Short mmCIF file of C-alpha atoms and ligand atoms in Angstrom, two decimals:
data_model
loop_
_atom_site.label_atom_id
_atom_site.label_comp_id
_atom_site.label_asym_id
_atom_site.label_seq_id
_atom_site.Cartn_x
_atom_site.Cartn_y
_atom_site.Cartn_z
CA MET M 1 24.68 -20.61 22.67
CA SER M 2 22.56 -23.46 24.04
CA LYS M 3 21.85 -23.44 27.77
CA GLN M 4 24.42 -25.29 29.87
CA VAL M 5 22.92 -28.55 31.14
CA LYS M 6 22.87 -28.82 34.93
CA VAL M 7 23.46 -32.25 36.34
CA LEU M 8 23.04 -33.68 39.82
CA ILE M 9 25.25 -36.61 40.80
CA THR M 10 24.21 -38.20 44.06
CA GLY M 11 26.82 -40.31 45.81
CA ALA M 12 29.39 -37.80 44.49
CA GLY M 13 31.52 -38.48 47.56
CA GLY M 14 31.75 -42.17 46.67
CA PHE M 15 33.84 -44.19 44.24
CA ILE M 16 31.88 -44.10 40.97
CA GLY M 17 30.30 -40.71 41.72
CA HIS M 18 33.67 -39.06 42.25
CA HIS M 19 35.00 -40.38 38.92
CA PHE M 20 31.82 -39.41 37.14
CA VAL M 21 32.03 -35.84 38.45
CA LYS M 22 35.48 -35.52 36.83
CA PHE M 23 34.20 -37.05 33.59
CA LEU M 24 31.24 -34.65 33.29
CA LYS M 25 33.27 -31.59 34.31
CA GLU M 26 35.70 -32.37 31.48
CA LYS M 27 32.72 -32.47 29.11
CA GLY M 28 31.67 -28.97 30.22
CA TYR M 29 28.61 -29.75 32.33
CA TRP M 30 27.61 -27.73 35.38
CA VAL M 31 27.62 -30.34 38.14
CA ARG M 32 26.13 -30.48 41.60
CA GLY M 33 27.23 -33.28 43.90
CA ALA M 34 25.23 -34.55 46.86
CA ASP M 35 26.34 -37.05 49.46
CA ILE M 36 26.13 -37.71 53.17
CA GLU M 37 29.96 -37.65 53.19
CA ASN M 38 32.73 -35.68 51.50
CA PRO M 39 35.00 -37.54 49.06
CA LYS M 40 37.62 -39.37 51.12
CA PHE M 41 40.70 -39.35 48.92
CA GLU M 42 40.68 -36.26 46.71
CA LYS M 43 38.98 -32.86 46.56
CA THR M 44 35.84 -32.84 44.43
CA SER M 45 35.67 -30.76 41.24
CA VAL M 46 31.89 -30.17 41.35
CA ASP M 47 30.48 -26.65 41.00
CA ASP M 48 28.33 -27.13 44.07
CA PHE M 49 28.75 -29.87 46.68
CA ARG M 50 25.95 -30.44 49.19
CA LEU M 51 26.26 -32.57 52.26
CA LEU M 52 22.80 -34.11 52.42
CA ASP M 53 21.20 -37.23 53.81
CA LEU M 54 19.12 -38.37 50.84
CA ARG M 55 16.89 -40.63 52.91
CA SER M 56 15.00 -37.40 53.65
CA PHE M 57 12.55 -36.21 50.99
CA ASP M 58 13.20 -32.52 51.74
CA ASN M 59 16.91 -33.07 51.17
CA CYS M 60 16.19 -34.81 47.87
CA MET M 61 14.11 -31.76 46.81
CA GLN M 62 16.99 -29.50 47.74
CA ALA M 63 19.43 -31.63 45.74
CA CYS M 64 17.19 -31.69 42.62
CA SER M 65 16.29 -28.01 42.65
CA GLY M 66 17.29 -26.27 39.39
CA MET M 67 18.75 -29.45 37.84
CA ASP M 68 18.06 -30.94 34.38
CA HIS M 69 19.47 -34.45 34.76
CA VAL M 70 20.02 -36.73 37.76
CA TYR M 71 22.44 -39.62 38.15
CA GLN M 72 21.36 -41.45 41.32
CA LEU M 73 24.57 -43.12 42.54
CA ALA M 74 24.05 -42.75 46.28
CA ALA M 75 23.62 -46.06 48.07
CA ASP M 76 24.41 -47.80 51.31
CA MET M 77 26.64 -50.52 49.92
CA GLY M 78 29.90 -52.40 50.16
CA GLY M 79 31.48 -55.74 49.28
CA ILE M 80 30.00 -59.15 50.05
CA GLY M 81 31.05 -58.98 53.72
CA TYR M 82 29.07 -55.75 54.12
CA ILE M 83 25.90 -56.54 52.17
CA THR M 84 25.47 -59.90 53.89
CA LYS M 85 25.76 -58.30 57.34
CA TYR M 86 23.30 -55.39 57.30
CA TYR M 87 20.19 -56.59 55.44
CA ALA M 88 17.60 -54.43 57.17
CA SER M 89 19.48 -51.12 57.26
CA ILE M 90 20.68 -51.46 53.65
CA PHE M 91 17.16 -52.28 52.50
CA ARG M 92 15.65 -49.36 54.40
CA ASN M 93 18.34 -46.78 53.61
CA ASN M 94 18.42 -47.53 49.89
CA GLY M 95 14.66 -47.92 49.64
CA LEU M 96 14.08 -44.53 51.24
CA MET M 97 16.76 -42.85 49.15
CA ASN M 98 15.56 -44.28 45.85
CA LEU M 99 11.85 -43.62 46.38
CA ASN M 100 12.46 -40.11 47.66
CA MET M 101 14.96 -39.22 44.94
CA LEU M 102 12.65 -40.41 42.17
CA GLU M 103 9.67 -38.53 43.56
CA ALA M 104 11.75 -35.38 44.13
CA ALA M 105 13.07 -35.65 40.56
CA ARG M 106 9.53 -35.92 39.21
CA LYS M 107 8.30 -32.97 41.29
CA SER M 108 11.30 -30.88 40.25
CA GLY M 109 10.69 -31.48 36.53
CA ILE M 110 13.91 -33.45 36.00
CA LYS M 111 14.16 -34.44 32.34
CA LYS M 112 16.36 -37.51 32.66
CA TYR M 113 16.96 -39.76 35.65
CA LEU M 114 19.49 -42.58 35.83
CA PHE M 115 19.37 -45.25 38.52
CA THR M 116 22.36 -47.44 39.33
CA SER M 117 21.29 -51.03 39.84
CA SER M 118 23.49 -54.06 40.25
CA ALA M 119 24.33 -57.57 39.07
CA CYS M 120 23.06 -58.57 42.54
CA ILE M 121 19.51 -58.51 41.12
CA TYR M 122 20.18 -61.65 39.05
CA PRO M 123 18.74 -64.95 40.27
CA ARG M 124 20.96 -67.01 42.51
CA TYR M 125 19.79 -70.19 40.76
CA LEU M 126 21.68 -69.07 37.61
CA GLN M 127 24.93 -68.49 39.50
CA ASN M 128 25.56 -71.70 41.39
CA LYS M 129 28.66 -72.95 39.50
CA SER M 130 32.03 -71.42 38.67
CA ASP M 131 31.65 -71.99 34.96
CA VAL M 132 28.50 -69.86 34.58
CA SER M 133 26.80 -68.53 31.47
CA PRO M 134 27.02 -64.74 31.18
CA LEU M 135 23.91 -63.05 32.59
CA LYS M 136 21.60 -61.40 30.09
CA GLU M 137 19.22 -58.62 31.07
CA GLU M 138 16.13 -60.82 30.55
CA ASP M 139 17.50 -63.43 32.98
CA ALA M 140 16.37 -61.21 35.91
CA TYR M 141 12.99 -62.98 36.17
CA PRO M 142 11.71 -65.20 37.74
CA ALA M 143 13.52 -63.27 40.45
CA ASP M 144 15.74 -64.73 43.16
CA ALA M 145 17.93 -61.73 43.92
CA GLU M 146 20.71 -61.31 46.49
CA PRO M 147 18.91 -60.95 49.86
CA GLY M 148 18.52 -57.34 51.02
CA TYR M 149 20.68 -55.28 48.69
CA GLY M 150 19.67 -57.12 45.50
CA TRP M 151 15.92 -57.15 46.19
CA GLU M 152 15.95 -53.43 46.95
CA LYS M 153 17.69 -52.78 43.61
CA LEU M 154 15.03 -54.78 41.81
CA PHE M 155 12.30 -52.84 43.62
CA SER M 156 13.92 -49.53 42.61
CA GLU M 157 14.34 -50.67 39.00
CA LEU M 158 10.58 -51.23 38.94
CA SER M 159 9.96 -47.82 40.55
CA CYS M 160 11.83 -46.24 37.62
CA GLN M 161 9.77 -48.21 35.11
CA TYR M 162 6.46 -47.23 36.76
CA TYR M 163 7.42 -43.55 37.04
CA MET M 164 8.26 -43.45 33.36
CA GLU M 165 5.02 -45.21 32.40
CA ASP M 166 2.75 -43.17 34.68
CA TYR M 167 4.46 -39.76 34.76
CA GLY M 168 6.60 -39.64 31.63
CA ILE M 169 9.89 -38.87 33.41
CA LYS M 170 12.66 -40.45 31.30
CA THR M 171 14.33 -43.05 33.46
CA TYR M 172 17.44 -45.13 32.73
CA VAL M 173 18.59 -48.20 34.65
CA VAL M 174 22.13 -49.53 34.58
CA ARG M 175 23.19 -52.82 36.18
CA PHE M 176 26.84 -52.61 37.18
CA HIS M 177 28.96 -55.75 37.43
CA ASN M 178 31.95 -55.34 39.81
CA ILE M 179 33.38 -51.93 38.98
CA PHE M 180 36.88 -51.30 40.30
CA GLY M 181 39.67 -48.73 40.16
CA PRO M 182 41.49 -46.04 42.15
CA PHE M 183 39.61 -43.83 44.66
CA GLY M 184 37.47 -46.70 45.93
CA ALA M 185 37.31 -48.16 49.44
CA TYR M 186 40.20 -50.57 50.07
CA GLU M 187 39.74 -51.15 53.82
CA GLY M 188 37.22 -50.61 56.60
CA GLY M 189 34.64 -53.23 55.57
CA LYS M 190 33.13 -51.66 52.42
CA GLU M 191 35.94 -52.71 50.06
CA LYS M 192 35.35 -55.19 47.24
CA SER M 193 37.60 -58.04 46.17
CA PRO M 194 40.04 -56.25 43.75
CA ALA M 195 40.79 -53.44 46.21
CA ALA M 196 40.87 -55.79 49.20
CA ILE M 197 43.39 -58.06 47.44
CA CYS M 198 45.55 -55.10 46.32
CA ASN M 199 45.60 -53.82 49.90
CA LYS M 200 46.53 -57.20 51.40
CA ILE M 201 49.26 -57.83 48.85
CA ALA M 202 50.70 -54.31 49.14
CA GLN M 203 51.00 -54.76 52.92
CA SER M 204 52.29 -58.33 52.80
CA LYS M 205 55.83 -59.21 53.79
CA LYS M 206 57.99 -62.12 52.66
CA ASN M 207 56.40 -65.52 53.54
CA ASP M 208 53.11 -63.91 54.62
CA LYS M 209 49.96 -65.73 53.56
CA ILE M 210 47.15 -63.76 51.92
CA GLU M 211 43.73 -64.51 53.35
CA VAL M 212 41.31 -65.39 50.53
CA TRP M 213 37.59 -65.59 51.25
CA GLY M 214 36.22 -68.96 50.12
CA ASP M 215 38.17 -71.59 48.20
CA GLY M 216 39.45 -69.18 45.53
CA ARG M 217 37.60 -71.00 42.77
CA GLN M 218 34.54 -68.73 42.76
CA THR M 219 34.41 -66.63 39.57
CA ARG M 220 33.61 -63.02 38.67
CA SER M 221 34.17 -60.48 35.90
CA TYR M 222 35.57 -57.02 36.69
CA CYS M 223 35.11 -53.74 34.84
CA TYR M 224 37.48 -50.78 35.13
CA ILE M 225 36.01 -47.46 36.28
CA ASP M 226 36.88 -45.46 33.11
CA ASP M 227 34.82 -47.87 31.02
CA CYS M 228 32.00 -47.69 33.54
CA VAL M 229 31.66 -43.88 33.44
CA GLU M 230 31.76 -43.90 29.64
CA GLY M 231 28.96 -46.50 29.69
CA ILE M 232 26.57 -44.59 31.95
CA TYR M 233 27.16 -41.41 29.99
CA LYS M 234 26.34 -43.19 26.72
CA LEU M 235 23.22 -44.68 28.28
CA MET M 236 21.95 -41.24 29.30
CA GLN M 237 22.44 -40.03 25.69
CA SER M 238 20.43 -42.97 24.36
CA ASP M 239 16.73 -43.71 24.03
CA TYR M 240 17.07 -47.01 25.84
CA HIS M 241 14.96 -47.15 29.00
CA ARG M 242 15.09 -50.76 30.11
CA PRO M 243 17.76 -52.18 32.45
CA ILE M 244 21.14 -52.73 30.80
CA ASN M 245 24.38 -54.39 31.93
CA ILE M 246 27.63 -52.44 32.18
CA GLY M 247 30.51 -54.72 33.02
CA GLN M 248 33.11 -57.05 31.58
CA ASP M 249 32.61 -60.51 30.15
CA ARG M 250 36.01 -61.98 31.02
CA LEU M 251 35.48 -64.54 33.75
CA VAL M 252 38.32 -65.12 36.24
CA THR M 253 38.59 -67.03 39.49
CA VAL M 254 39.47 -65.18 42.68
CA ASP M 255 42.70 -67.24 42.68
CA GLU M 256 43.57 -65.84 39.27
CA LEU M 257 42.79 -62.33 40.49
CA VAL M 258 45.19 -62.77 43.42
CA ASP M 259 47.90 -64.11 41.07
CA MET M 260 47.49 -61.13 38.73
CA VAL M 261 47.89 -58.63 41.58
CA ALA M 262 50.88 -60.57 42.97
CA LYS M 263 52.55 -60.36 39.55
CA ILE M 264 51.93 -56.60 39.38
CA ALA M 265 53.36 -56.22 42.90
CA GLY M 266 56.35 -58.41 42.00
CA LYS M 267 55.69 -60.63 45.06
CA GLU M 268 55.43 -64.37 45.60
CA ILE M 269 52.13 -64.88 47.36
CA ALA M 270 50.84 -67.90 49.28
CA LYS M 271 47.09 -68.11 49.88
CA GLN M 272 45.21 -69.01 53.04
CA TYR M 273 41.60 -69.93 52.24
CA ASP M 274 38.90 -69.00 54.75
CA LEU M 275 35.73 -70.95 54.05
CA SER M 276 33.88 -69.31 56.94
CA LYS M 277 33.80 -65.93 55.15
CA PRO M 278 30.91 -64.90 52.85
CA GLN M 279 31.57 -65.63 49.18
CA GLY M 280 28.36 -64.59 47.43
CA VAL M 281 27.25 -66.56 44.40
CA ARG M 282 29.58 -69.25 43.05
CA GLY M 283 30.04 -67.64 39.65
CA ARG M 284 28.92 -64.45 37.91
CA ASN M 285 29.63 -63.09 34.47
CA ALA M 286 28.07 -60.27 32.44
CA ASP M 287 26.61 -60.59 28.99
CA ILE M 288 27.31 -57.16 27.48
CA SER M 289 25.96 -57.73 23.98
CA LEU M 290 22.97 -55.42 24.60
CA ALA M 291 25.22 -52.50 25.61
CA LYS M 292 27.37 -53.13 22.54
CA LYS M 293 24.31 -53.12 20.32
CA VAL M 294 22.24 -50.24 21.69
CA LEU M 295 24.99 -47.97 23.08
CA GLY M 296 27.93 -48.85 20.84
CA TRP M 297 29.80 -49.32 24.13
CA GLU M 298 32.33 -51.92 25.12
CA PRO M 299 35.06 -51.98 27.75
CA ARG M 300 38.53 -50.97 26.56
CA VAL M 301 40.67 -51.36 29.66
CA SER M 302 42.00 -54.87 30.31
CA LEU M 303 41.80 -56.40 33.75
CA GLU M 304 45.62 -56.39 34.03
CA GLU M 305 45.83 -52.69 33.09
CA GLY M 306 43.04 -51.73 35.50
CA LEU M 307 44.54 -53.76 38.35
CA GLU M 308 47.93 -52.17 37.80
CA LYS M 309 46.44 -48.66 38.14
CA THR M 310 44.42 -49.69 41.18
CA TYR M 311 47.36 -51.41 42.88
CA LYS M 312 49.62 -48.38 42.32
CA TRP M 313 47.03 -46.02 43.76
CA ILE M 314 46.45 -48.17 46.88
CA TYR M 315 50.21 -48.59 47.32
CA GLU M 316 50.67 -44.79 47.24
CA GLU M 317 47.78 -44.27 49.68
CA LEU M 318 49.37 -46.74 52.11
CA LYS M 319 52.68 -44.97 51.77
CA LYS M 320 51.04 -41.58 52.43
CA SER M 321 49.52 -42.94 55.63
CA ARG M 322 52.93 -44.42 56.58
CA ARG M 323 51.78 -48.00 56.51
CA LEU M 324 54.46 -48.97 53.99
P1 NAD R 401 30.20 -45.95 47.16
O1 NAD R 401 29.83 -46.58 48.45
O2 NAD R 401 31.64 -45.63 46.92
O3 NAD R 401 29.36 -44.62 46.93
C1 NAD R 401 28.03 -44.48 47.38
C2 NAD R 401 27.91 -43.12 48.03
O4 NAD R 401 26.57 -42.98 48.52
C3 NAD R 401 28.85 -42.94 49.24
O5 NAD R 401 29.70 -41.83 49.06
C4 NAD R 401 27.89 -42.73 50.41
O6 NAD R 401 28.36 -41.81 51.37
C5 NAD R 401 26.65 -42.22 49.70
N1 NAD R 401 25.47 -42.39 50.57
C6 NAD R 401 25.15 -43.47 51.33
N2 NAD R 401 24.07 -43.20 52.06
C7 NAD R 401 23.68 -41.93 51.76
C8 NAD R 401 22.64 -41.08 52.21
N3 NAD R 401 21.76 -41.49 53.14
N4 NAD R 401 22.55 -39.85 51.68
C9 NAD R 401 23.45 -39.40 50.76
N5 NAD R 401 24.45 -40.16 50.31
C10 NAD R 401 24.58 -41.41 50.80
O7 NAD R 401 29.63 -46.92 46.01
P2 NAD R 401 29.91 -46.92 44.44
O8 NAD R 401 30.74 -48.12 44.14
O9 NAD R 401 30.38 -45.59 43.99
O10 NAD R 401 28.45 -47.21 43.90
C11 NAD R 401 27.65 -46.24 43.22
C12 NAD R 401 26.34 -46.89 42.80
O11 NAD R 401 26.60 -48.01 41.95
C13 NAD R 401 25.50 -47.44 43.95
O12 NAD R 401 24.12 -47.31 43.64
C14 NAD R 401 25.85 -48.91 43.97
O13 NAD R 401 24.85 -49.69 44.58
C15 NAD R 401 25.99 -49.17 42.48
N6 NAD R 401 26.81 -50.36 42.18
C16 NAD R 401 28.17 -50.32 42.32
C17 NAD R 401 28.92 -51.45 42.01
C18 NAD R 401 30.42 -51.47 42.13
O14 NAD R 401 31.03 -52.47 41.74
N7 NAD R 401 31.06 -50.41 42.63
C19 NAD R 401 28.29 -52.62 41.58
C20 NAD R 401 26.92 -52.63 41.46
C21 NAD R 401 26.18 -51.48 41.74
#
């Protein structure tokens, strides 16, 4: 029998990491999780969970020891309100984590290393209208990334490229575009728009107005978590080592997103626009033709289906904590 592959998932206490642990366990991998925090909503199914601050190189060495593959999902991140508030600490925390993890992976003889980048690396000058063209991987340069969080991701993408060129470690870089689903933050400041809207609508009473950041006409595309984990797994099985988008290419306005959640909740919702809140770029969509071509991957879960699952989960969480 071939040796069981041992996999490290960093950020295993977080949203995507937690889902990915379940996905790999079902496939029969031996999985170690590392995170500075335990998963918040459900017990982890990893074989070995280590509470580690991955800004420290020694902790990264401990996390990588005995592993074959690494999925580096740990990051200091949140929605637009969070990443536009803490530029310096996000830049430093993620920079330290990514450099130390990559070096520890190299020193530990890791065979494959996947880094999770973001749509926030794409130039702002390509995203200044609602009706945007979908972003292709080669659009990244000339760079004009999201301040702080986006520039650090670009820096770490390049670190992966240089480590592969100079040391031969096989690196993979995925650029996620708005991943959403159950078991993600829905309050506390780190939540993103789908979860934030589900939370507000679930807690709203008759005639309440839902606060919407911006004028509601900014656009995004949203990818459900099950499609995301399938995508990163396929990438790690491939021979593709340049950055690649994983996301959806269906563009919706934030207004439309609110209306979809209201329909799922069976509520009539009035909107209160707050133009003083951060909105990020005006429009952002993913071109996923490269992932279709080189990975044979495409999203299967519709936005409506994904939102329904997310809304139900948030609703149940609120009920458990007696807020509904
Ligand atoms: P998340 O915040 O739910 O998970 C990140 C995890 O990293 C958290 O559990 C956090 O505790 C952990 N972490 C933070 N600092 C740490 C430290 N010093 N040491 C150890 N662990 C630490 O985020 P997520 O949505 O699961 O994102 C996973 C990855 O995907 C991140 O790299 C993120 O930047 C990237 N990404 C996510 C999205 C998205 O839509 N969710 C979009 C683009 C990129």
